[in-house]
Short mmCIF file of C-alpha atoms in Angstrom, two decimals:
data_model
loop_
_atom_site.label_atom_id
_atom_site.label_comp_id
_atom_site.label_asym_id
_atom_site.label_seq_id
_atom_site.Cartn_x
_atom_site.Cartn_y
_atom_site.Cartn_z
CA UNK A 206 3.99 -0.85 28.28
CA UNK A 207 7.14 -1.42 25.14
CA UNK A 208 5.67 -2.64 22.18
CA UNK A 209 6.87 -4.05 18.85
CA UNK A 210 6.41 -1.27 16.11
CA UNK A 211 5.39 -2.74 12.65
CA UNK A 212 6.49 -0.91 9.34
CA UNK A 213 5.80 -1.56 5.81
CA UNK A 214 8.89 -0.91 3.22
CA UNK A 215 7.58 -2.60 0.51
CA UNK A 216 10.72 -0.69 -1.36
CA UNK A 217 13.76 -2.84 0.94
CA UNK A 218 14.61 -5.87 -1.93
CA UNK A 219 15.13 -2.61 -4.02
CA UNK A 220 17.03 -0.52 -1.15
CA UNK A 221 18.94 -4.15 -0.98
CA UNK A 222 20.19 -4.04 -4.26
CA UNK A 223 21.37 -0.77 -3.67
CA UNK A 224 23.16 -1.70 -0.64
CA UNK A 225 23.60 2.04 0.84
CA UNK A 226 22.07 3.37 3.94
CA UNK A 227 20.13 6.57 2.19
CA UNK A 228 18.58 5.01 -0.22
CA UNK A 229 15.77 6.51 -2.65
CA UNK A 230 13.26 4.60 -3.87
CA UNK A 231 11.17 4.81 -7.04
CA UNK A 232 8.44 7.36 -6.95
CA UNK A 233 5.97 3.97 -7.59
CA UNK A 234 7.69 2.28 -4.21
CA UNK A 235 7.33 5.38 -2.23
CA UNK A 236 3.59 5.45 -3.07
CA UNK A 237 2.77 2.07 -2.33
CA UNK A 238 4.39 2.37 0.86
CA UNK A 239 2.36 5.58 1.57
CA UNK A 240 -0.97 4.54 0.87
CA UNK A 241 -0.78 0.89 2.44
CA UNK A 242 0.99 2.21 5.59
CA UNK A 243 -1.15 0.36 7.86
CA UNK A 244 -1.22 -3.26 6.44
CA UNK A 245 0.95 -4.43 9.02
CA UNK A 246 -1.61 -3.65 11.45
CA UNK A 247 -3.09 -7.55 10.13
CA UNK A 248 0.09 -9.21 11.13
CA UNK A 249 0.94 -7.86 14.09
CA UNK A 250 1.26 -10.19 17.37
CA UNK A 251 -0.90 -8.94 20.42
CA UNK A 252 0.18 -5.45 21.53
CA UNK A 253 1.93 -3.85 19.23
CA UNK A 254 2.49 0.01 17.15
CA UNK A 255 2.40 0.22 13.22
CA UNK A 256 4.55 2.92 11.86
CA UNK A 257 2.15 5.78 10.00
CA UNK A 258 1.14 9.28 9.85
CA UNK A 259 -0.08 9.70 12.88
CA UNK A 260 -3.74 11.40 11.34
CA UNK A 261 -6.98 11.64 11.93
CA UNK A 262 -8.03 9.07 9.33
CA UNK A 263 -5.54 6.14 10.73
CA UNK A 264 -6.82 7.00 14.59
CA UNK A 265 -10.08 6.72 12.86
CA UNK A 266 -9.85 3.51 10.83
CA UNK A 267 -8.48 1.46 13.43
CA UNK A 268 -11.74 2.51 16.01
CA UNK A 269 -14.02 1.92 13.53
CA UNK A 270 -12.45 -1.85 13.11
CA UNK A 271 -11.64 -2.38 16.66
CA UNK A 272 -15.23 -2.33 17.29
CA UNK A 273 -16.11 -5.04 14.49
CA UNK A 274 -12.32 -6.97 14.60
CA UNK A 275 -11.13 -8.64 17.92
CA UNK A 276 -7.89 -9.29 16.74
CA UNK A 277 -7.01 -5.33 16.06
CA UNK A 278 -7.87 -4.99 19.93
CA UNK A 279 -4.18 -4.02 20.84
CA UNK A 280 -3.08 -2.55 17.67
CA UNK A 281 -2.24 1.12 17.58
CA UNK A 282 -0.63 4.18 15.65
CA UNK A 283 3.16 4.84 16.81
CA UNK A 284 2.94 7.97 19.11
CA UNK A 285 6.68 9.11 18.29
CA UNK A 286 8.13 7.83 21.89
CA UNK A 287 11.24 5.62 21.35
CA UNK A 288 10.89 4.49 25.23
CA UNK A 289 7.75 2.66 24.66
CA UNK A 290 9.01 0.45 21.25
CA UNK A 291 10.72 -3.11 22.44
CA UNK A 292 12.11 -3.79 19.41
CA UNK A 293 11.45 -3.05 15.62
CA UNK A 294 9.23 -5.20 12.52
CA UNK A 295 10.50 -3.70 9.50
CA UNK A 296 8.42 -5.78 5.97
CA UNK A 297 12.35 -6.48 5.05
CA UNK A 298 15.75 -5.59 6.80
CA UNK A 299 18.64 -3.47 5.52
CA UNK A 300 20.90 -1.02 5.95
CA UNK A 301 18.62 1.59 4.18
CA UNK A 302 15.75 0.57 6.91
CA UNK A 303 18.57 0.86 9.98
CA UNK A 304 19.40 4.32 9.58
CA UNK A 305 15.65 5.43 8.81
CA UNK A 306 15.03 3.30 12.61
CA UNK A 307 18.05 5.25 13.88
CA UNK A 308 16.98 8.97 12.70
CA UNK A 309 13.69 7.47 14.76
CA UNK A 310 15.22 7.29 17.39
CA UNK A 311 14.83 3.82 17.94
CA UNK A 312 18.42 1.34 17.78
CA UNK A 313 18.60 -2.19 16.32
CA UNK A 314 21.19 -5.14 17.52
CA UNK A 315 21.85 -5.04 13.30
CA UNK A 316 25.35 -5.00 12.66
CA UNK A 317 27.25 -3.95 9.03
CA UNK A 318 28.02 -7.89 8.16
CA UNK A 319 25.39 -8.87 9.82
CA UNK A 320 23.31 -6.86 7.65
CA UNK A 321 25.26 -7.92 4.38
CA UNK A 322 25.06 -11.58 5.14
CA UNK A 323 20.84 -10.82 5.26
CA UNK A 324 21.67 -9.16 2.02
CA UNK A 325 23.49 -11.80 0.53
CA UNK A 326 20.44 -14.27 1.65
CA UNK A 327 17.86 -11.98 -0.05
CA UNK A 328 20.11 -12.69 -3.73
CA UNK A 329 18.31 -14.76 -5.75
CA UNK A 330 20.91 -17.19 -5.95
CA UNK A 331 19.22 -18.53 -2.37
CA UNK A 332 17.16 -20.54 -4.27
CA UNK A 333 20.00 -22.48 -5.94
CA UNK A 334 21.59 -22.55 -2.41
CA UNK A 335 18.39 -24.47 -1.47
CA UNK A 336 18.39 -26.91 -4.23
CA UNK A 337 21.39 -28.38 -3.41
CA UNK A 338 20.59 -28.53 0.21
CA UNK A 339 17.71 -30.21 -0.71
CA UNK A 340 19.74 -32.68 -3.16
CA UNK A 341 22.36 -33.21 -0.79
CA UNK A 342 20.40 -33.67 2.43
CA UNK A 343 16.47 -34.80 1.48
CA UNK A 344 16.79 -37.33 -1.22
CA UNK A 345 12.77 -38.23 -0.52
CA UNK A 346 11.83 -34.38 -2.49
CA UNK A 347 11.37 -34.78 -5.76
CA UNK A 348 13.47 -31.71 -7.37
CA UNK A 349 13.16 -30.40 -10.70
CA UNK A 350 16.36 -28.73 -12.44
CA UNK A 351 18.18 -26.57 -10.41
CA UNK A 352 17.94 -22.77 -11.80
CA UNK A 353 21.19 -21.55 -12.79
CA UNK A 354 23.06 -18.23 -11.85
CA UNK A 355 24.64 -16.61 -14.88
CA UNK A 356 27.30 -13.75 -14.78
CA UNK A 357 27.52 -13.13 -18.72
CA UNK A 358 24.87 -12.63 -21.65
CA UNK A 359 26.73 -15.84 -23.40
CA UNK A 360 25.96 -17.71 -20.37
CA UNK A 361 22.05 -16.61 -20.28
CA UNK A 362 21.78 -17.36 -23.84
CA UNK A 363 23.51 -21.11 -23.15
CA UNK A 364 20.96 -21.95 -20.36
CA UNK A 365 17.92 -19.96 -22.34
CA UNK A 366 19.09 -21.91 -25.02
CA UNK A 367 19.42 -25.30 -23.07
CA UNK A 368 15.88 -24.87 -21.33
CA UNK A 369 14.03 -23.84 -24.85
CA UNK A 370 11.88 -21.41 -22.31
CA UNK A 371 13.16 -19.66 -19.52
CA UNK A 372 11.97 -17.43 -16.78
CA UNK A 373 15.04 -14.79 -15.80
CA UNK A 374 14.89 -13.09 -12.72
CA UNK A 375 17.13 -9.80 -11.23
CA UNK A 376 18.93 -10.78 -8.38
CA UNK A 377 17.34 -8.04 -6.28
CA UNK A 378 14.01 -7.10 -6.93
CA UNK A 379 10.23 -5.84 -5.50
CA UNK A 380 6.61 -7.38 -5.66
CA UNK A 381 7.10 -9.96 -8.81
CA UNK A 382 8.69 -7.27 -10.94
CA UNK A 383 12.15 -8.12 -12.48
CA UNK A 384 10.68 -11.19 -13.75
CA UNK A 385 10.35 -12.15 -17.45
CA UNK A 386 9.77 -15.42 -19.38
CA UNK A 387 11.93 -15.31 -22.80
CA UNK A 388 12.03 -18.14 -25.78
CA UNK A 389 15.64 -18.75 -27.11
CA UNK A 390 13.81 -17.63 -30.63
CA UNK A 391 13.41 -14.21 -28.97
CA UNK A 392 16.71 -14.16 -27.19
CA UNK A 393 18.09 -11.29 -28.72
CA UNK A 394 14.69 -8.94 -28.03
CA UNK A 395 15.88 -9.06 -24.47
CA UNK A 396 20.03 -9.14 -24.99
CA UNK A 397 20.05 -5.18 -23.95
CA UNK A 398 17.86 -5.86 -20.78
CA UNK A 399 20.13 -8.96 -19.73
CA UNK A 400 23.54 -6.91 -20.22
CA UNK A 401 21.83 -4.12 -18.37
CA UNK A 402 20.59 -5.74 -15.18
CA UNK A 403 24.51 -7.90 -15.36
CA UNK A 404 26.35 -4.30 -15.52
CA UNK A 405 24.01 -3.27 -12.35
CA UNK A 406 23.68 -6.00 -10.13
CA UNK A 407 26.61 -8.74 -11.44
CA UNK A 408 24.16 -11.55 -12.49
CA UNK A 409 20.94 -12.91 -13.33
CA UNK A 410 18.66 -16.22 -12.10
CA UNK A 411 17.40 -18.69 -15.00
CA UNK A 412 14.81 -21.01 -14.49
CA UNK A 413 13.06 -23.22 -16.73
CA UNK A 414 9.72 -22.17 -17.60
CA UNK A 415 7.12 -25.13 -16.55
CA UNK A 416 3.65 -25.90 -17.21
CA UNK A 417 2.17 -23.90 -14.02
CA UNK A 418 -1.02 -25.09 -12.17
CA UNK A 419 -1.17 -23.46 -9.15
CA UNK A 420 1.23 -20.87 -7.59
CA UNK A 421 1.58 -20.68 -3.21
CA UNK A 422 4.24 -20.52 -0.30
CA UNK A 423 5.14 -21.55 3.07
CA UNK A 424 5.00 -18.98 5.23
CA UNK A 425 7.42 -19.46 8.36
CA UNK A 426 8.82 -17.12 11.55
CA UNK A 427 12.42 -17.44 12.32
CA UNK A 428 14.22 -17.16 15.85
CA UNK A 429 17.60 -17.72 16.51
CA UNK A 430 17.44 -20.38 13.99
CA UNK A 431 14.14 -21.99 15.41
CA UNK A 432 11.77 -22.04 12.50
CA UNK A 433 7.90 -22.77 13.31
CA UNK A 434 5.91 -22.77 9.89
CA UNK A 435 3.02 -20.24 10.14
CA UNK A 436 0.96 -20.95 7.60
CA UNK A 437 -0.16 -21.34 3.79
CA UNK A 438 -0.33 -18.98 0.90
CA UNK A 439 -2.08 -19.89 -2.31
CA UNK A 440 -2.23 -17.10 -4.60
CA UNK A 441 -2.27 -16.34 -8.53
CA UNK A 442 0.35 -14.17 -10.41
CA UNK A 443 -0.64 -11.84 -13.70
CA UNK A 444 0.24 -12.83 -16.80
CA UNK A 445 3.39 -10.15 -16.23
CA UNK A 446 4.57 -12.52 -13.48
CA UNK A 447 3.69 -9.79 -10.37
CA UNK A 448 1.33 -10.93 -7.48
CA UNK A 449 -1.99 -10.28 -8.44
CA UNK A 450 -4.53 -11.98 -5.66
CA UNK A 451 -4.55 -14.67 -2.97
CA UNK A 452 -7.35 -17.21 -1.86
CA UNK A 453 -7.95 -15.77 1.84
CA UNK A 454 -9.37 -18.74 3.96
CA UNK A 455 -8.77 -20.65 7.20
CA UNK A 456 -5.39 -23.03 6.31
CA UNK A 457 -7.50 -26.23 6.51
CA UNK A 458 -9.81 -24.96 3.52
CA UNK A 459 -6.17 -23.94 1.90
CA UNK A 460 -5.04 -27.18 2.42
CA UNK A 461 -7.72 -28.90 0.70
CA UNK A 462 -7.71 -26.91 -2.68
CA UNK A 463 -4.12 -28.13 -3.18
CA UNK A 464 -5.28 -31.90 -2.13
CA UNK A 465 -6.84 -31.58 -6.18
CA UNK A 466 -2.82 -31.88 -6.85
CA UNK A 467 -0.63 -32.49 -3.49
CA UNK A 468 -0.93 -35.34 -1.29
CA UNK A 469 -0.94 -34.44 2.70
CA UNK A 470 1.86 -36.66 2.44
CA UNK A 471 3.54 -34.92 0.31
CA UNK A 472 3.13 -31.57 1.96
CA UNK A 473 4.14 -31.94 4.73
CA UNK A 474 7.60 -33.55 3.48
CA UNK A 475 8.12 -30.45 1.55
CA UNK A 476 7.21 -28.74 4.38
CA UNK A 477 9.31 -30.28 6.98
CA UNK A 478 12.58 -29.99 4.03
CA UNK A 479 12.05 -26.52 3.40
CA UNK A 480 11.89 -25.76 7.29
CA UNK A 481 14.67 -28.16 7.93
CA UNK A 482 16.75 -26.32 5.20
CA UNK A 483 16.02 -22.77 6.16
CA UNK A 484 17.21 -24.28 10.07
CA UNK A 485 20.62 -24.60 8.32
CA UNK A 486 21.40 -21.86 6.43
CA UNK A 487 19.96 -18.97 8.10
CA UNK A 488 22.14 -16.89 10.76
CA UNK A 489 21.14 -17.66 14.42
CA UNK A 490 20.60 -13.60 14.41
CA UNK A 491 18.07 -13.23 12.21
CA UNK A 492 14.69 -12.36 13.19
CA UNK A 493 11.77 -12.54 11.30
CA UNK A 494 9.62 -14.01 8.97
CA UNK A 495 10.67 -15.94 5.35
CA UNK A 496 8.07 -16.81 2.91
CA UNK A 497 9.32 -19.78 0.63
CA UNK A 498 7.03 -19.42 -2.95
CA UNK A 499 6.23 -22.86 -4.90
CA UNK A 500 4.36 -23.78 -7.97
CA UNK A 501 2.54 -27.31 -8.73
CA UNK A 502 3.31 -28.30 -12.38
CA UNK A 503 2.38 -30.35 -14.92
CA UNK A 504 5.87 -32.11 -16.55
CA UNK A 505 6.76 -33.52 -20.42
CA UNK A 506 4.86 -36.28 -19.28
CA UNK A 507 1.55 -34.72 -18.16
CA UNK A 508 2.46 -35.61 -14.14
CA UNK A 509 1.49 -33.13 -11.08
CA UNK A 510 5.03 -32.25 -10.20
CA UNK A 511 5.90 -29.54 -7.37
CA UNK A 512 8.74 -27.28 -7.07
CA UNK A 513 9.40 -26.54 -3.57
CA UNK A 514 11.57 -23.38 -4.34
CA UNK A 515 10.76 -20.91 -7.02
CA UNK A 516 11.86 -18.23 -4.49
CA UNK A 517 13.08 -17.09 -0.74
CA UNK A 518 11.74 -14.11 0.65
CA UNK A 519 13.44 -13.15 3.63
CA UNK A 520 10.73 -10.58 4.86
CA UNK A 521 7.37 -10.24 5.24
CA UNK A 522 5.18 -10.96 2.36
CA UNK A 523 1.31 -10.81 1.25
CA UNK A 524 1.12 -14.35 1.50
CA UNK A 525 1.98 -14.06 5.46
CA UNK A 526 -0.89 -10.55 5.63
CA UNK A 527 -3.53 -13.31 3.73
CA UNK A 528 -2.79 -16.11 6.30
CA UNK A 529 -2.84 -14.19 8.66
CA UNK A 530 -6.59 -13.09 7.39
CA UNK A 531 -7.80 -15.80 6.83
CA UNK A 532 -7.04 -17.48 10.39
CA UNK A 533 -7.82 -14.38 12.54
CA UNK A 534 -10.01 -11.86 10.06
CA UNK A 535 -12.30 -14.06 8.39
CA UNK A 536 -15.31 -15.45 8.93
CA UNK A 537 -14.70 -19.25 9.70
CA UNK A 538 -17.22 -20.46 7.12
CA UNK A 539 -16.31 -18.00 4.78
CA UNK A 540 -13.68 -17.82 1.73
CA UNK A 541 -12.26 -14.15 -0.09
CA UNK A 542 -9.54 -12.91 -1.72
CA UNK A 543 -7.17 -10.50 -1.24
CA UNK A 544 -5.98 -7.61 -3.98
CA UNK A 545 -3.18 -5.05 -4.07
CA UNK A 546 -4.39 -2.95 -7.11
CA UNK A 547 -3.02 0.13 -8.99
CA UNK A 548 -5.16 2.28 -10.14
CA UNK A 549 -4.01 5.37 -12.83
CA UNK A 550 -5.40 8.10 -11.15
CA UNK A 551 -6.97 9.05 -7.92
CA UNK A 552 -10.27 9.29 -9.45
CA UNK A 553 -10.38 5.94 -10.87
CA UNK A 554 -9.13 4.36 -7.23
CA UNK A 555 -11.78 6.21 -5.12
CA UNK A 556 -14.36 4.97 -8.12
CA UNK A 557 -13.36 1.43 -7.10
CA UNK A 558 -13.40 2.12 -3.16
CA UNK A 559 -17.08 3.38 -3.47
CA UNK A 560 -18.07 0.51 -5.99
CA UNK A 561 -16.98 -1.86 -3.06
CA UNK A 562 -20.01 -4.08 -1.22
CA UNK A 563 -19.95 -2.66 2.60
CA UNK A 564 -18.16 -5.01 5.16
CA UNK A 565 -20.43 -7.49 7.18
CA UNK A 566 -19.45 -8.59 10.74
CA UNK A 567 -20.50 -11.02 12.73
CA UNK A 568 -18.66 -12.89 16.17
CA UNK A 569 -15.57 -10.30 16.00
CA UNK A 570 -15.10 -11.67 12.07
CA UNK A 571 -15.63 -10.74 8.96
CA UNK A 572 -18.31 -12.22 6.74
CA UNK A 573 -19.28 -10.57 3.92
CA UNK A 574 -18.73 -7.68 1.95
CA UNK A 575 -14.98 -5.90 1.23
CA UNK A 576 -12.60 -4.84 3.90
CA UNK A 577 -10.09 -1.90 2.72
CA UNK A 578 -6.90 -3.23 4.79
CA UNK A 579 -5.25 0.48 4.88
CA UNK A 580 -7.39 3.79 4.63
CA UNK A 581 -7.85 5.90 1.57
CA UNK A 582 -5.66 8.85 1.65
CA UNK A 583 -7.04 12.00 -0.35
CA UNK A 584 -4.42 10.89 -3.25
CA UNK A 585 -4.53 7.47 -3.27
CA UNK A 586 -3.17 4.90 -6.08
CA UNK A 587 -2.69 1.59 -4.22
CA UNK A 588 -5.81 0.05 -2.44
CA UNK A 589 -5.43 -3.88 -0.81
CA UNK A 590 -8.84 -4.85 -0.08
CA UNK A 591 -10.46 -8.38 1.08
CA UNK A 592 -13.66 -9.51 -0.44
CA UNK A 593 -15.66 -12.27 0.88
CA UNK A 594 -16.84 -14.60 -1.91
#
């Protein structure tokens, strides 16, 4: 029987910005994607392969869960045999994942523009394009200011300057990083960064900085320009601005922490914009999922404010892996969180693994405990783990 095959490039917004088909990624990149090879095993739809080393240890981890988790029933390691994939999951597109498919074996219906336009959609500047679809076309969203695409360091100084704090953000970039919140007092600390990222990727995304509350995202799946929302991500970012855990629970319990600061009301309308907008200004070719990242905020005047658009991810993303737990995985009385941690050497990792509470099953779900979402490899730096409150 064909199957979908599942693969985790974690490195592809970087591999974007590069815009070749061989890309290299970072030695970091390259590690993350080894040792969290199997995470798309929690995403994947019925039958389906996840690209990995096809070891001992992954053959392993996936009985061992099978016989705990019924949604991992039909979930195995690609065998190698293009003849039984139907079509390909990359985490991201582009031309860098194409041509690792193709030495596979396996061929995509991606084309060169097609695969530029996805490019061009993965910029930053999306989120501006969104704005003023929003402005233009749902009046009833309440929009803060637009961010601002800037192609000079005089024009990120003018809007750094104009906003008093700003967050700028690299057109193309990977898990949170590229991010960095400046003061127009401290403009000039960051001047060399700001002319650097300009001379390599042509611009750079200002925001203004607001009063944050809560970060979380929409999580929807894309067909031929049918969106259907899949579900809620609420999540918290480190201080550095990179994704640091998410509240894992079933979406009504997710709903109900952001009731403390978002009407239903007022959800959905964001929710039915964003989908709405995404309807428009996708390609009817593209495939996938898109995870839309919001913040509530507190304004000058002390009001719960949200921003429906901080950022478009045209991939998969952690927030769709902790839905996606939290509907199918979890327990459906319990509550966890999910980390993706690096850990400085392999020592200290394997520490943490074996500090861990054992998992606790019960009904084909998990209810207490920790649950490593990928196997520990003999050299392991990344772990992503869920731990039931």
């Amino acid at each position: 029987m064909m199957r979908p095959l599942y693969l985790f490039n974690p490195e592809n917004d970087l591999a974007l910005a590069a815009g070749v088909p061989n890309y290299t990624a970072p030695r970091a990149a390259r590690k993350l994607r080894e040792d969290l090879q199997m995470l798309p095993a929690w995403v994947a739809d019925g039958q389906a392969f996840v690209l990995a080393h096809p070891s001992a240890v992954h053959s392993e981890y996936l009985r061992e869960l099978r016989s705990h988790l019924s949604s991992l029933d039909g979930v195995a390691v690609y065998h190698g045999n293009p003849e039984d994939v139907s079509f390909a999951i990359p985490w991201g597109w582009s031309l860098t994942v194409c041509e690792e498919l193709r030495r596979l074996g396996l061929k995509t219906a991606a084309t060169m523009s097609g695969l530029e336009t996805l490019r061009q959609l993965s910029h930053r500047r999306t989120t501006v394009n969104v704005f003023e679809w929003l402005r233009r076309h749902r009046a009833e969203v309440d929009l803060p200011d637009s961010p601002v695409v800037c192609h000079s360091v005089e024009e990120v100084h003018a809007v750094v300057a104009r906003f008093g704090i700003a967050v700028m953000k690299v057109p193309w970039s990977s898990s949170g990083r590229g991010v960095c919140r400046v003061k127009i007092e401290d403009f000039e600390l960051y001047r060399e960064w700001v002319a650097g990222i300009l001379r390599r990727q042509g611009a750079l995304l200002c925001e203004r900085y607001y009063d944050k509350i809560q970060d979380f995202a929409m999580e929807f799946r894309v067909e031929r320009r049918k969106v259907e929302y899949e579900g809620l991500s609420v999540f918290s970012n480190t201080p550095q601005m990179s994704y640091d855990h998410a509240i894992v629970a079933p979406e009504s319990v997710l709903r109900q922490h952001l009731s403390a600061y978002l009407s239903e009301d007022a959800f959905e309308a964001v929710k039915q914009a964003v989908k709405t907008c995404l309807q428009a200004i996708l390609p009817e070719y593209y495939r996938g999922y898109v995870g839309v990242d919001m913040i509530i905020y507190r304004d000058a005047g002390g009001m719960m404010r949200v921003n429906p658009c901080i950022e478009v991810n045209l991939r998969m993303t952690m927030g769709v892996v902790a839905s996606k737990l939290g509907n199918r995985v979890l327990a459906h009385e319990a509550t966890g969180k999910m980390y993706v941690l690096y850990h400085r050497t392999t020592d200290e990792a394997k520490n943490y693994c074996a500090s861990l509470a054992q998992p606790e099953f019960s009904n084909g779900r998990l209810c207490g405990g920790s649950l490593l979402l990928s196997p520990v490899p003999d050299d392991v730096r990344y772990t992503a783990v869920l731990t039931v409150d």
